[in-house]
Amino acid sequence: METKIIKVDPERPDKSALEEAARILRAGGLVAFPTETVYGLGANGLDANACKRIYEAKGRPSDNPLILTIGDISGLYPIVGRVTENAEKIIDAFWPGPITLVLPKADCVPMEVTGGLDTVAVRFPSNAVARELIKTAGIPVAAPSANSSGKPSPTRASHVEFDLNGKIDMIIDGGPADWGLESTILDVSVDRPVLLRPGAVTKEMIEEIVGEIDVDPAVYSKPSADIVPKAPGMKYKHYSPAAKVILVSGNLENVVKTINEKVSEDSAKGLKVGVMATEQTKNRYTGASVLVVGDRDKPETIGANLFKILRKFDHIGADVVYSEVFDEAGEGAAIMNRLNKAAGFNYIYC
Ligand code: TXA
Ligand code: MG
């Protein structure tokens, strides 16, 4: 299959390009498009066969449900059984935007979308290209991240092309994703909301609106026999580059020293070593491929670059990557959740 790639203005996307993409979606095809979090791989969310194609293209396990995206709020009501009071409050506060809500599903939503669950995850993206595309298609658009299953989510059209070229019908290139990490997922189908995946809308921001919430244990610890994530996708080894990623935690001076020691040990063994550094520390590492993920004082830069940098370590062919760790407050929770998953919770404390 040939994958057509079209570039659009992120603010004012060309109507005819979106109409062409919308026709593909309505006909059961696959179109990757930008959102404010990461690129999504779209298919008609009410067409079980189209959704099956998503699983094939991504190599995704079929028990991992898809998110349905909507282009305006009226798209919500036909696909859910009920909009709970907490859902209404979150919608008023944060939609359109980077938070996905889990709600009881309506009968029209195929089991292929929900992986057999009786709930459905719904997201209303704020990105202009995403919104206009979904509105033009006039259907709920199933849209998981547009990466090969297990790879870091794509934050640029080139990442999608690398993973899925030849397997999907179209890629809409609307420039880099602003936020760079997947949306927050909040289960509001239950009385006391549960945070299933941290993202740009933080726990603190949610609690200001609905009071105290629970956090799924799998957000902070390695999934195991006792800790089975409520978001099925969180159990998979996600976001991981080919290299073994090791997180080094402690006082920053000790971290720099420890990483430099590890770099020389591993290089002596003939390994290709990478270091994920920050603006603050980039000149202090020697003997490794050093990539800067962002600025410690501007966590949003780290969120925006994390997946791009993990992918770069693959291109470099790193065998092992040592990374600094970051403050878990606010949006740092999402950064550390993804980094922990990339590293399989593999730590050196110093
Ligand atoms: O930011 C995002 O949400 C991106 C953009 C493209 O919209 N999409 C995304 O989709 O991250 P995906 O499929 O990569 O991640 C969706 C997560 C998976 O972990 C899945 O298991 C979980 O949402 N999920 C989907 N439906 C669910 C449900 N009914 N209950 C619990 N978790 C659900
Ligand atoms: Mg994903």
Coordinates of C-alpha atoms and ligand atoms in Angstrom, one line a residue:
M1 CA 0.0 0.0 0.0
E2 CA 1.2 3.5 -0.8
T3 CA 1.0 5.9 2.1
K4 CA 0.1 9.5 1.0
I5 CA 1.7 12.2 3.1
I6 CA 0.2 15.7 3.0
K7 CA 1.5 18.8 4.8
V8 CA -1.0 21.2 6.3
D9 CA -0.9 24.5 8.1
P10 CA -1.4 23.5 11.8
E11 CA -3.6 26.6 12.5
R12 CA -5.6 26.8 9.2
P13 CA -5.5 23.4 7.6
D14 CA -6.5 23.2 3.9
K15 CA -10.1 22.1 3.6
S16 CA -9.7 19.9 0.5
A17 CA -6.9 18.0 2.2
L18 CA -9.1 17.3 5.2
E19 CA -12.0 16.3 3.0
E20 CA -9.8 13.8 1.2
A21 CA -8.7 12.4 4.6
A22 CA -12.3 12.3 5.9
R23 CA -13.4 10.3 2.8
I24 CA -10.7 7.8 3.5
L25 CA -11.9 7.5 7.1
R26 CA -15.5 7.1 6.2
A27 CA -14.5 4.4 3.6
G28 CA -12.8 2.3 6.3
G29 CA -9.2 3.5 5.7
L30 CA -6.5 4.6 8.1
V31 CA -5.3 8.2 8.5
A32 CA -2.6 9.4 10.9
F33 CA -3.1 13.0 12.2
P34 CA -1.6 15.4 14.7
T35 CA -3.1 16.2 18.1
E36 CA -1.9 18.4 20.9
T37 CA -0.5 15.3 22.7
V38 CA 1.0 12.9 20.1
Y39 CA 0.0 11.8 16.6
G40 CA -3.0 9.6 16.4
L41 CA -3.8 6.7 14.0
G42 CA -7.5 7.3 12.9
A43 CA -10.1 4.9 11.7
N44 CA -13.9 5.0 11.7
G45 CA -14.7 4.2 15.4
L46 CA -18.0 2.6 14.6
D47 CA -16.6 0.3 11.9
A48 CA -15.3 -2.9 13.5
N49 CA -13.3 -3.8 10.4
A50 CA -11.7 -0.5 10.1
C51 CA -10.7 -0.7 13.8
K52 CA -9.2 -4.2 13.2
R53 CA -6.9 -2.6 10.6
I54 CA -5.6 -0.3 13.3
Y55 CA -4.5 -3.4 15.4
E56 CA -2.9 -4.9 12.3
A57 CA -1.0 -1.8 11.3
K58 CA 0.3 -1.1 14.8
G59 CA 0.9 -4.8 15.7
R60 CA -1.2 -4.0 18.7
P61 CA -2.6 -6.7 21.1
S62 CA -6.4 -7.0 20.6
D63 CA -7.2 -6.7 24.3
N64 CA -5.9 -3.2 24.4
P65 CA -8.9 -0.8 23.8
L66 CA -8.9 2.2 21.5
I67 CA -9.8 5.8 22.4
L68 CA -12.6 7.4 20.4
T69 CA -12.0 11.0 19.5
I70 CA -14.7 13.5 18.8
G71 CA -14.7 16.9 16.9
D72 CA -17.3 18.7 19.0
I73 CA -19.1 18.0 22.2
S74 CA -22.3 16.8 20.5
G75 CA -20.3 13.8 19.3
L76 CA -20.1 12.5 22.9
Y77 CA -23.7 11.6 23.6
P78 CA -24.2 8.9 21.0
I79 CA -21.2 6.9 22.1
V80 CA -21.6 6.8 25.8
G81 CA -24.3 5.2 28.0
R82 CA -24.3 8.0 30.5
V83 CA -22.4 11.2 31.3
T84 CA -21.7 11.2 35.0
E85 CA -21.7 14.3 37.2
N86 CA -17.9 14.2 37.5
A87 CA -17.5 13.8 33.7
E88 CA -19.6 17.0 33.2
K89 CA -17.4 19.0 35.6
I90 CA -14.2 17.8 33.9
I91 CA -15.6 18.5 30.4
D92 CA -16.5 22.0 31.4
A93 CA -13.0 22.6 32.8
F94 CA -10.7 20.9 30.3
W95 CA -12.4 20.0 27.0
P96 CA -11.3 20.4 24.3
G97 CA -7.9 19.4 25.6
P98 CA -5.5 16.6 26.6
I99 CA -7.7 14.6 28.9
T100 CA -9.5 11.4 28.0
L101 CA -12.6 10.2 30.0
V102 CA -13.6 6.6 30.6
L103 CA -17.4 6.3 30.6
P104 CA -20.0 3.5 30.3
K105 CA -20.2 2.7 26.5
A106 CA -23.2 2.9 24.3
D107 CA -24.3 -0.2 22.3
C108 CA -23.2 1.3 19.0
V109 CA -19.5 1.2 20.1
P110 CA -18.1 -2.1 18.8
M111 CA -16.3 -4.6 21.1
E112 CA -13.3 -4.3 18.8
V113 CA -12.9 -0.7 20.1
T114 CA -13.3 -1.4 23.8
G115 CA -11.4 -4.7 23.9
G116 CA -14.5 -6.3 25.4
L117 CA -14.9 -3.7 28.2
D118 CA -18.3 -2.2 28.9
T119 CA -16.7 1.3 29.1
V120 CA -15.3 3.5 26.3
A121 CA -12.5 6.1 26.5
V122 CA -13.4 9.4 24.8
R123 CA -11.2 12.4 24.0
F124 CA -12.0 15.8 22.5
P125 CA -8.7 17.1 21.2
S126 CA -8.0 20.9 20.9
N127 CA -5.6 20.7 18.0
A128 CA -7.2 22.5 15.0
V129 CA -6.2 19.8 12.5
A130 CA -7.6 17.0 14.6
R131 CA -10.9 18.8 15.4
E132 CA -11.5 19.9 11.8
L133 CA -10.7 16.4 10.5
I134 CA -13.1 14.6 12.9
K135 CA -15.8 17.2 12.3
T136 CA -15.4 16.8 8.5
A137 CA -15.6 13.0 8.8
G138 CA -18.7 13.3 10.8
I139 CA -18.0 10.1 12.8
P140 CA -16.2 9.3 16.0
V141 CA -12.6 8.5 15.1
A142 CA -10.8 5.8 16.9
A143 CA -7.3 7.1 17.5
P144 CA -4.5 5.3 19.4
S145 CA -1.1 6.8 19.2
A146 CA 0.3 6.3 15.6
N147 CA 3.4 4.3 16.5
S148 CA 4.2 0.6 16.1
S149 CA 3.1 -1.1 19.3
G150 CA 5.8 -0.9 21.9
K151 CA 7.7 2.0 20.4
P152 CA 7.6 5.5 21.8
S153 CA 4.5 7.5 20.7
P154 CA 5.1 9.7 17.6
T155 CA 5.4 13.4 18.2
R156 CA 6.2 14.2 14.5
A157 CA 4.9 13.0 11.2
S158 CA 8.3 11.6 10.4
H159 CA 8.0 9.3 13.4
V160 CA 4.7 8.0 12.0
E161 CA 6.3 7.6 8.6
F162 CA 9.2 5.6 10.1
D163 CA 6.8 3.2 11.9
L164 CA 3.8 2.9 9.6
N165 CA 4.8 3.8 6.0
G166 CA 3.2 1.4 3.6
K167 CA 0.7 0.1 6.2
I168 CA -1.7 3.0 6.3
D169 CA -3.5 5.2 3.7
M170 CA -2.5 8.7 4.7
I171 CA -0.4 10.8 7.1
I172 CA -1.4 14.4 7.7
D173 CA 1.7 16.4 8.7
G174 CA 0.7 19.3 10.9
G175 CA 4.1 19.9 12.5
P176 CA 5.4 18.7 15.9
A177 CA 2.9 17.9 18.7
D178 CA 2.8 20.7 21.3
W179 CA 2.7 18.6 24.5
G180 CA 4.5 15.5 23.4
L181 CA 3.1 13.0 25.9
E182 CA -0.2 11.1 25.6
S183 CA -3.4 12.5 27.2
T184 CA -4.3 12.1 30.9
I185 CA -6.8 9.2 31.3
L186 CA -9.4 9.6 34.0
D187 CA -12.0 6.9 34.8
V188 CA -15.2 8.8 35.6
S189 CA -17.5 5.8 35.1
V190 CA -17.1 5.1 38.9
D191 CA -18.2 7.3 41.8
R192 CA -14.7 8.3 42.9
P193 CA -12.7 9.1 39.7
V194 CA -9.5 7.1 39.1
L195 CA -6.4 8.5 37.3
L196 CA -5.3 5.7 34.9
R197 CA -2.6 7.6 33.1
P198 CA -1.0 10.9 34.1
G199 CA -0.7 13.7 31.4
A200 CA -0.9 17.4 30.7
V201 CA -4.0 17.8 32.9
T202 CA -2.4 17.0 36.2
K203 CA -3.9 15.2 39.3
E204 CA -3.8 18.6 41.1
M205 CA -5.7 20.3 38.3
I206 CA -8.4 17.5 38.4
E207 CA -8.7 17.6 42.2
E208 CA -9.4 21.3 42.1
I209 CA -12.5 20.5 40.0
V210 CA -13.9 17.2 41.5
G211 CA -12.1 16.8 44.9
E212 CA -9.9 14.0 45.8
I213 CA -9.3 11.2 43.3
D214 CA -7.6 7.8 43.3
V215 CA -4.6 6.9 41.3
D216 CA -4.3 3.5 39.7
P217 CA -1.3 1.8 41.4
A218 CA 0.2 0.9 38.0
V219 CA 0.9 4.6 37.4
Y220 CA 3.7 4.5 40.0
S221 CA 4.9 0.9 40.1
K222 CA 5.8 -1.8 37.8
P223 CA 2.8 -3.8 36.7
S224 CA 2.9 -7.3 38.2
A225 CA 0.6 -10.2 39.2
D226 CA -0.7 -7.9 42.0
I227 CA -0.7 -4.7 40.1
V228 CA -2.9 -5.0 37.0
P229 CA -3.5 -1.6 35.4
K230 CA -7.1 -0.6 34.7
A231 CA -6.0 0.9 31.4
P232 CA -5.0 -2.3 29.7
G233 CA -2.4 -0.6 27.5
M234 CA -0.4 0.4 30.6
K235 CA 0.7 -3.1 31.3
Y236 CA 2.7 -3.4 28.1
K237 CA 6.4 -2.5 28.0
H238 CA 5.7 0.8 26.3
Y239 CA 7.6 3.8 25.1
S240 CA 10.8 1.8 24.9
P241 CA 13.7 2.3 22.6
A242 CA 15.8 -0.7 21.6
A243 CA 18.5 0.3 24.1
K244 CA 18.4 -0.7 27.7
V245 CA 17.4 2.4 29.7
I246 CA 18.7 2.9 33.2
L247 CA 17.5 5.8 35.4
V248 CA 20.0 7.3 37.8
S249 CA 18.5 9.0 40.8
G250 CA 20.0 11.1 43.6
N251 CA 21.6 14.4 44.2
L252 CA 22.5 15.9 40.8
E253 CA 26.2 16.1 41.5
N254 CA 26.3 12.4 42.4
V255 CA 24.1 11.5 39.4
V256 CA 26.6 13.2 37.0
K257 CA 29.5 11.4 38.6
T258 CA 27.8 8.0 38.7
I259 CA 26.7 8.3 35.0
N260 CA 30.3 9.2 33.9
E261 CA 31.6 6.1 35.8
K262 CA 29.0 3.9 34.2
V263 CA 29.8 5.3 30.8
S264 CA 33.5 4.5 31.1
E265 CA 32.8 0.9 32.5
D266 CA 30.3 0.1 29.7
S267 CA 32.4 1.7 26.9
A268 CA 35.3 -0.5 28.0
K269 CA 33.1 -3.5 27.5
G270 CA 32.5 -2.3 23.9
L271 CA 29.0 -1.1 24.4
K272 CA 27.6 2.0 22.7
V273 CA 26.5 4.2 25.5
G274 CA 24.0 7.1 25.4
V275 CA 23.3 9.7 28.1
M276 CA 20.0 11.6 28.4
A277 CA 21.0 15.0 29.8
T278 CA 19.5 18.4 30.4
E279 CA 20.6 21.9 29.4
Q280 CA 22.0 22.2 32.9
T281 CA 24.3 19.1 32.7
K282 CA 25.0 18.6 29.0
N283 CA 28.6 19.7 29.1
R284 CA 29.5 17.5 32.1
Y285 CA 29.4 14.1 30.4
T286 CA 32.3 12.5 28.5
G287 CA 32.7 9.5 26.3
A288 CA 29.1 8.9 25.4
S289 CA 26.5 10.1 22.9
V290 CA 24.9 12.9 24.9
L291 CA 21.4 14.0 23.9
V292 CA 19.6 16.9 25.6
V293 CA 16.0 16.2 26.5
G294 CA 15.2 19.7 27.8
D295 CA 15.6 22.3 30.5
R296 CA 15.1 21.2 34.2
D297 CA 13.6 24.6 34.9
K298 CA 11.0 24.2 32.1
P299 CA 9.5 20.7 32.5
E300 CA 7.3 21.3 29.4
T301 CA 10.4 21.2 27.3
I302 CA 11.2 17.7 28.7
G303 CA 7.7 16.5 28.0
A304 CA 7.8 17.8 24.4
N305 CA 11.1 16.1 23.6
L306 CA 11.1 12.9 25.6
F307 CA 9.8 10.5 22.9
K308 CA 11.8 12.2 20.1
I309 CA 15.0 11.7 22.1
L310 CA 14.2 8.1 23.0
R311 CA 13.7 7.5 19.2
K312 CA 17.0 9.2 18.5
F313 CA 18.9 6.8 20.7
D314 CA 17.5 4.0 18.5
H315 CA 18.8 5.7 15.4
I316 CA 22.2 6.2 17.0
G317 CA 22.2 2.4 17.8
A318 CA 22.8 2.9 21.5
D319 CA 23.0 -0.4 23.5
V320 CA 22.4 1.3 26.9
V321 CA 21.1 4.7 27.8
Y322 CA 21.6 6.4 31.2
S323 CA 19.1 9.1 32.1
E324 CA 18.7 11.7 34.8
V325 CA 15.4 11.7 36.6
F326 CA 13.0 14.6 37.1
D327 CA 10.8 16.1 39.8
E328 CA 7.4 14.3 39.9
A329 CA 5.3 17.3 40.9
G330 CA 2.6 18.5 38.5
E331 CA 3.3 17.6 34.9
G332 CA 6.5 15.9 36.0
A333 CA 4.3 12.9 37.0
A334 CA 3.6 12.2 33.3
I335 CA 7.2 12.6 32.4
M336 CA 8.4 10.2 35.1
N337 CA 5.6 7.7 34.3
R338 CA 6.7 7.4 30.7
L339 CA 10.4 7.4 31.6
N340 CA 9.8 4.6 34.2
K341 CA 8.1 2.5 31.6
A342 CA 10.8 3.1 29.0
A343 CA 13.3 1.9 31.7
G344 CA 11.1 -0.9 33.0
F345 CA 11.6 0.8 36.4
N346 CA 15.3 0.0 36.3
Y347 CA 17.1 2.4 38.7
I348 CA 20.6 3.1 40.1
Y349 CA 20.3 5.1 43.3
C350 CA 23.3 7.2 44.3
Ligands
TXA1 O1 -3.1 11.5 23.8 C1 -3.7 10.5 23.5 O2 -4.6 10.0 24.2 C2 -3.3 9.8 22.1 C3 -3.8 10.7 21.0 C4 -3.5 10.2 19.7 O3 -5.2 11.0 21.2 N1 -3.9 8.5 22.1 C5 -3.4 7.5 22.8 O4 -4.0 6.3 22.6 O5 -2.5 7.6 23.6 P1 -3.4 4.9 23.0 O6 -4.3 3.8 22.4 O7 -2.0 4.8 22.7 O8 -3.6 4.8 24.5 C6 -4.9 4.7 25.0 C7 -4.9 4.0 26.4 C8 -4.4 2.6 26.4 O9 -3.5 2.4 27.5 C9 -5.7 1.8 26.6 O10 -5.5 0.6 27.3 C10 -6.5 2.8 27.4 O11 -6.2 4.1 26.9 N2 -8.0 2.7 27.3 C11 -8.8 2.7 26.2 N3 -10.0 2.4 26.5 C12 -10.1 2.2 27.8 C13 -11.2 1.9 28.7 N4 -12.4 1.7 28.3 N5 -10.9 1.7 30.0 C14 -9.6 1.9 30.5 N6 -8.5 2.2 29.7 C15 -8.8 2.4 28.4
MG2 MG -0.1 4.3 22.5

